[in-house]
């Protein structure tokens, strides 16, 4: 089937008008967008059959196990993106969340068996050591969604998580105002994910800087468990004077359930991450007030491109997707 402007626009995440401007060499398009559109058009065969050199490229995706909806979406997009290239042999490895020993062991097992690895990594000494050892063998590695510093990697593909936490704090402060003293709570998956730790730091910093009357009354680790989030939220709502909840990771459905059941739950400002079917419905029924979204399709596209380019001998810059705040009034159509 012939590749159309609409196909390219959908894959690149831009409008058909933007694709048309790029393909016809017209001005008014940022260079980064122009590069993405041209890469997608070439890969989809718009300019003719795509030639693949050498043997198949082997890529391993290492993601947390479980029912985290965002991670389920990311899995799908990673394989969609790998399949769109041709000549890529992709495999998925699921590691129990917050288990650095198993993650490090999986990395060690991949030595000599693959060309590249994209992983959502825990920030732990044995994981860092395993990444560096694997990279020393020539395998290209990129971190995804949550970064690790001081390791030998090609780059990081994911949002600026500290900025995301600051954005959540700004929203909370603007929703609740600067006048009265209010209590807020943080729900966190685990600080073993550097991204979660950075979101907490960002949230704390802007509250201290710009909204000193907003207090953090509790920080609740839920290990990305929906039922644990529900029980913790029920307990918190029954025992504390609370005006706001910021959920750093997954578990939004558990918190939302507790808020719906609680007297006065609708008066709590609830801010979380990642637009899914569940958070979309919670925005619509006003259980949630705002969702800070990252685009898993874009992240999958960029990390696969980063790894494939490196294996083929070229270089792509690491990519930080934009943050987007979704309210009830601007929910996009999937």
Coordinates of N, CA, C and O in Angstrom, one line a residue, residues 187 226 229-230 233 237 245 247 251-262 265-266 270 278 282 285 287-288:
X187 N 2.1 10.3 46.7 CA 2.1 8.9 46.6 C 3.3 8.6 45.6 O 3.3 9.2 44.5
X226 N -1.9 -0.9 42.7 CA -3.2 -0.2 42.7 C -4.0 -0.4 44.0 O -4.6 0.5 44.5
X229 N -2.4 1.5 46.8 CA -2.8 2.9 46.6 C -4.2 3.1 47.2 O -4.4 4.2 47.8
X230 N -5.1 2.2 46.9 CA -6.5 2.4 47.3 C -6.6 2.4 48.9 O -7.2 3.3 49.5
X233 N -4.9 5.5 50.4 CA -5.7 6.7 50.2 C -6.9 6.7 51.1 O -7.3 7.7 51.7
X237 N -7.5 9.6 53.8 CA -8.7 10.5 53.8 C -9.5 10.4 55.1 O -10.2 11.4 55.4
X245 N -3.6 15.7 46.6 CA -2.8 14.5 46.4 C -2.0 14.6 45.1 O -2.6 14.9 44.0
X247 N 0.2 12.1 42.8 CA 0.7 10.7 42.6 C 1.8 10.7 41.6 O 1.6 11.1 40.4
X251 N -1.0 3.7 40.0 CA -1.9 3.6 41.1 C -3.0 4.6 41.1 O -3.7 4.7 42.1
X252 N -3.1 5.4 40.0 CA -4.2 6.4 39.9 C -5.6 5.8 40.1 O -6.4 6.5 40.8
X253 N -5.8 4.6 39.6 CA -7.1 4.1 39.7 C -7.5 3.7 41.2 O -8.6 3.9 41.6
X254 N -6.5 3.3 41.9 CA -6.8 3.0 43.4 C -7.1 4.3 44.1 O -8.0 4.3 44.9
X255 N -6.3 5.3 43.9 CA -6.6 6.6 44.6 C -7.9 7.2 44.1 O -8.7 7.6 45.0
X256 N -8.2 7.1 42.9 CA -9.5 7.6 42.4 C -10.7 6.9 43.0 O -11.7 7.5 43.3
X257 N -10.5 5.5 43.1 CA -11.6 4.8 43.8 C -11.9 5.3 45.2 O -13.0 5.4 45.6
X258 N -10.8 5.5 46.0 CA -10.9 5.9 47.3 C -11.5 7.3 47.4 O -12.4 7.6 48.3
X259 N -11.2 8.2 46.5 CA -11.7 9.5 46.4 C -13.2 9.5 46.1 O -14.0 10.3 46.7
X260 N -13.6 8.6 45.2 CA -15.1 8.5 44.9 C -15.9 8.1 46.1 O -17.0 8.5 46.2
X261 N -15.3 7.2 46.9 CA -16.0 6.6 48.0 C -16.1 7.5 49.2 O -16.9 7.4 50.1
X262 N -15.1 8.4 49.3 CA -15.0 9.3 50.5 C -15.9 10.5 50.5 O -16.1 11.1 49.5
X265 N -14.5 13.7 49.0 CA -13.4 13.3 48.1 C -13.3 14.2 46.9 O -12.2 14.4 46.4
X266 N -14.4 14.7 46.4 CA -14.4 15.6 45.2 C -13.7 16.9 45.5 O -13.4 17.6 44.6
X270 N -6.5 16.4 42.9 CA -5.8 15.2 42.6 C -5.0 15.4 41.3 O -5.7 15.6 40.2
X278 N -8.1 5.1 31.9 CA -8.6 5.3 33.2 C -8.4 6.7 33.7 O -9.4 7.3 34.2
X282 N -11.3 9.6 34.7 CA -11.2 10.3 36.0 C -11.2 11.8 35.8 O -11.7 12.6 36.6
X285 N -15.0 12.7 34.9 CA -15.9 12.7 36.0 C -15.4 13.6 37.2 O -16.0 13.6 38.3
X287 N -12.8 13.4 39.1 CA -12.1 12.8 40.2 C -10.6 13.3 40.2 O -10.0 13.5 41.2
X288 N -10.1 13.4 39.0 CA -8.7 14.0 38.8 C -8.9 15.4 38.3 O -9.8 15.7 37.5

